[in-house]
mmCIF file of C-alpha atoms in Angstrom:
data_model
loop_
_atom_site.group_PDB
_atom_site.id
_atom_site.type_symbol
_atom_site.label_atom_id
_atom_site.label_comp_id
_atom_site.label_asym_id
_atom_site.label_seq_id
_atom_site.Cartn_x
_atom_site.Cartn_y
_atom_site.Cartn_z
ATOM 1 C CA ASP A 1 -7.658 -24.794 44.833
ATOM 2 C CA VAL A 2 -4.877 -22.286 45.005
ATOM 3 C CA LEU A 3 -4.832 -21.526 41.282
ATOM 4 C CA PRO A 4 -8.231 -20.309 40.138
ATOM 5 C CA ALA A 5 -6.751 -16.941 39.176
ATOM 6 C CA ILE A 6 -3.741 -18.255 37.306
ATOM 7 C CA THR A 7 -4.427 -20.142 33.982
ATOM 8 C CA PRO A 8 -2.299 -22.981 32.958
ATOM 9 C CA GLN A 9 -1.069 -20.982 29.993
ATOM 10 C CA HIS A 10 1.136 -18.711 32.661
ATOM 11 C CA THR A 11 3.707 -19.401 35.138
ATOM 12 C CA PHE A 12 5.947 -17.023 37.235
ATOM 13 C CA ASN A 13 9.298 -16.341 35.442
ATOM 14 C CA GLY A 14 11.408 -15.739 38.536
ATOM 15 C CA ARG A 15 11.534 -11.885 37.909
ATOM 16 C CA SER A 16 9.585 -9.136 39.495
ATOM 17 C CA ASP A 17 8.302 -5.774 38.163
ATOM 18 C CA VAL A 18 9.209 -2.399 39.685
ATOM 19 C CA PHE A 19 6.898 -3.024 42.630
ATOM 20 C CA GLY A 20 8.211 -6.416 43.429
ATOM 21 C CA SER A 21 5.243 -8.183 41.756
ATOM 22 C CA PRO A 22 6.074 -11.470 40.000
ATOM 23 C CA VAL A 23 5.953 -11.044 36.319
ATOM 24 C CA LEU A 24 3.847 -13.726 34.506
ATOM 25 C CA HIS A 25 4.647 -15.047 30.949
ATOM 26 C CA PRO A 26 2.933 -17.527 28.849
ATOM 27 C CA LEU A 27 3.981 -20.906 29.130
ATOM 28 C CA SER A 28 2.398 -23.917 27.113
ATOM 29 C CA PHE A 29 2.332 -27.289 28.764
ATOM 30 C CA SER A 30 0.292 -30.132 28.900
ATOM 31 C CA GLY A 31 -1.526 -29.493 31.957
ATOM 32 C CA ASP A 32 -0.293 -32.513 33.357
ATOM 33 C CA ARG A 33 -0.334 -33.079 37.199
ATOM 34 C CA GLU A 34 3.388 -32.462 37.696
ATOM 35 C CA SER A 35 3.053 -29.112 35.894
ATOM 36 C CA LYS A 36 0.119 -28.040 38.049
ATOM 37 C CA MET A 37 1.838 -28.607 41.043
ATOM 38 C CA THR A 38 5.051 -26.963 40.001
ATOM 39 C CA ILE A 39 2.984 -23.747 39.387
ATOM 40 C CA ARG A 40 1.125 -24.271 42.852
ATOM 41 C CA GLN A 41 4.320 -24.699 44.534
ATOM 42 C CA LYS A 42 5.677 -21.757 42.923
ATOM 43 C CA VAL A 43 2.353 -19.588 44.002
ATOM 44 C CA VAL A 44 2.557 -20.760 47.457
ATOM 45 C CA LYS A 45 6.327 -19.812 47.650
ATOM 46 C CA GLU A 46 5.547 -16.523 46.320
ATOM 47 C CA ILE A 47 2.814 -15.919 48.959
ATOM 48 C CA PHE A 48 4.860 -17.020 51.783
ATOM 49 C CA ASP A 49 7.963 -14.780 50.390
ATOM 50 C CA SER A 50 5.684 -11.881 50.069
ATOM 51 C CA GLU A 51 4.553 -12.153 53.845
ATOM 52 C CA GLN A 52 8.015 -12.512 54.959
ATOM 53 C CA THR A 53 8.986 -9.354 53.075
ATOM 54 C CA TYR A 54 6.004 -7.379 54.514
ATOM 55 C CA ILE A 55 6.663 -8.533 58.158
ATOM 56 C CA SER A 56 10.260 -7.333 57.723
ATOM 57 C CA GLN A 57 9.133 -4.191 56.362
ATOM 58 C CA LEU A 58 6.736 -3.650 59.320
ATOM 59 C CA ASN A 59 9.445 -4.693 61.910
ATOM 60 C CA THR A 60 11.781 -1.933 60.276
ATOM 61 C CA ILE A 61 9.197 0.676 60.588
ATOM 62 C CA VAL A 62 8.343 -0.047 64.162
ATOM 63 C CA SER A 63 12.027 -0.325 65.231
ATOM 64 C CA LEU A 64 13.395 2.453 63.169
ATOM 65 C CA TYR A 65 10.643 5.194 63.217
ATOM 66 C CA LEU A 66 7.651 4.316 65.748
ATOM 67 C CA LYS A 67 9.610 3.312 68.876
ATOM 68 C CA PRO A 68 12.213 5.994 68.603
ATOM 69 C CA ILE A 69 9.602 8.635 68.250
ATOM 70 C CA ARG A 70 7.736 7.303 71.027
ATOM 71 C CA VAL A 71 10.670 7.074 73.552
ATOM 72 C CA SER A 72 11.848 10.918 72.414
ATOM 73 C CA CYS A 73 8.310 12.113 72.748
ATOM 74 C CA LEU A 74 9.074 13.885 69.709
ATOM 75 C CA LEU A 75 5.379 14.019 68.524
ATOM 76 C CA PRO A 76 2.152 14.040 70.770
ATOM 77 C CA SER A 77 0.396 10.468 71.168
ATOM 78 C CA ASP A 78 -2.573 11.448 68.822
ATOM 79 C CA VAL A 79 -0.215 12.372 66.115
ATOM 80 C CA ILE A 80 1.767 9.017 66.526
ATOM 81 C CA THR A 81 -1.494 7.106 66.420
ATOM 82 C CA ALA A 82 -2.508 8.983 63.303
ATOM 83 C CA ILE A 83 0.828 8.242 61.518
ATOM 84 C CA PHE A 84 1.294 4.526 62.624
ATOM 85 C CA ASN A 85 -2.442 3.672 63.363
ATOM 86 C CA ASN A 86 -2.379 0.026 64.443
ATOM 87 C CA ILE A 87 0.854 -1.112 62.841
ATOM 88 C CA GLU A 88 1.962 -2.945 65.875
ATOM 89 C CA GLY A 89 -1.276 -4.986 65.715
ATOM 90 C CA ILE A 90 -0.912 -5.776 62.167
ATOM 91 C CA LEU A 91 2.809 -6.755 62.835
ATOM 92 C CA SER A 92 1.547 -9.397 65.334
ATOM 93 C CA VAL A 93 -1.405 -10.830 63.412
ATOM 94 C CA ASN A 94 0.835 -11.098 60.273
ATOM 95 C CA SER A 95 3.615 -12.701 62.421
ATOM 96 C CA GLU A 96 1.433 -15.107 63.748
ATOM 97 C CA LEU A 97 0.105 -15.919 60.149
ATOM 98 C CA LEU A 98 3.904 -16.656 59.007
ATOM 99 C CA ARG A 99 4.321 -18.842 61.979
ATOM 100 C CA TYR A 100 1.235 -20.734 61.139
ATOM 101 C CA MET A 101 2.317 -20.829 57.338
ATOM 102 C CA LYS A 102 5.743 -22.378 58.411
ATOM 103 C CA GLN A 103 3.980 -25.303 60.037
#
């Protein structure tokens, strides 16, 4: 079950805090199946949206910083590795995860 961390008394209010995390607020409902499905759908949508945002941010880092620095030979490769470590591998794995989630 996707919802063990979210109790029936909470749901997303559609707003985010300063870090982009969803803000939860109390919501009293009977706990019927339809209400639980609505919360579940919101949770799944939030996970999906967060993954898309994360991949977009990783793509920005790779395309605007990592690749230009490599091409320009501005920094030695060991420094580039220290700064960016395995960002391209992380991007690849998370992109595959998102493709799987879209199916």
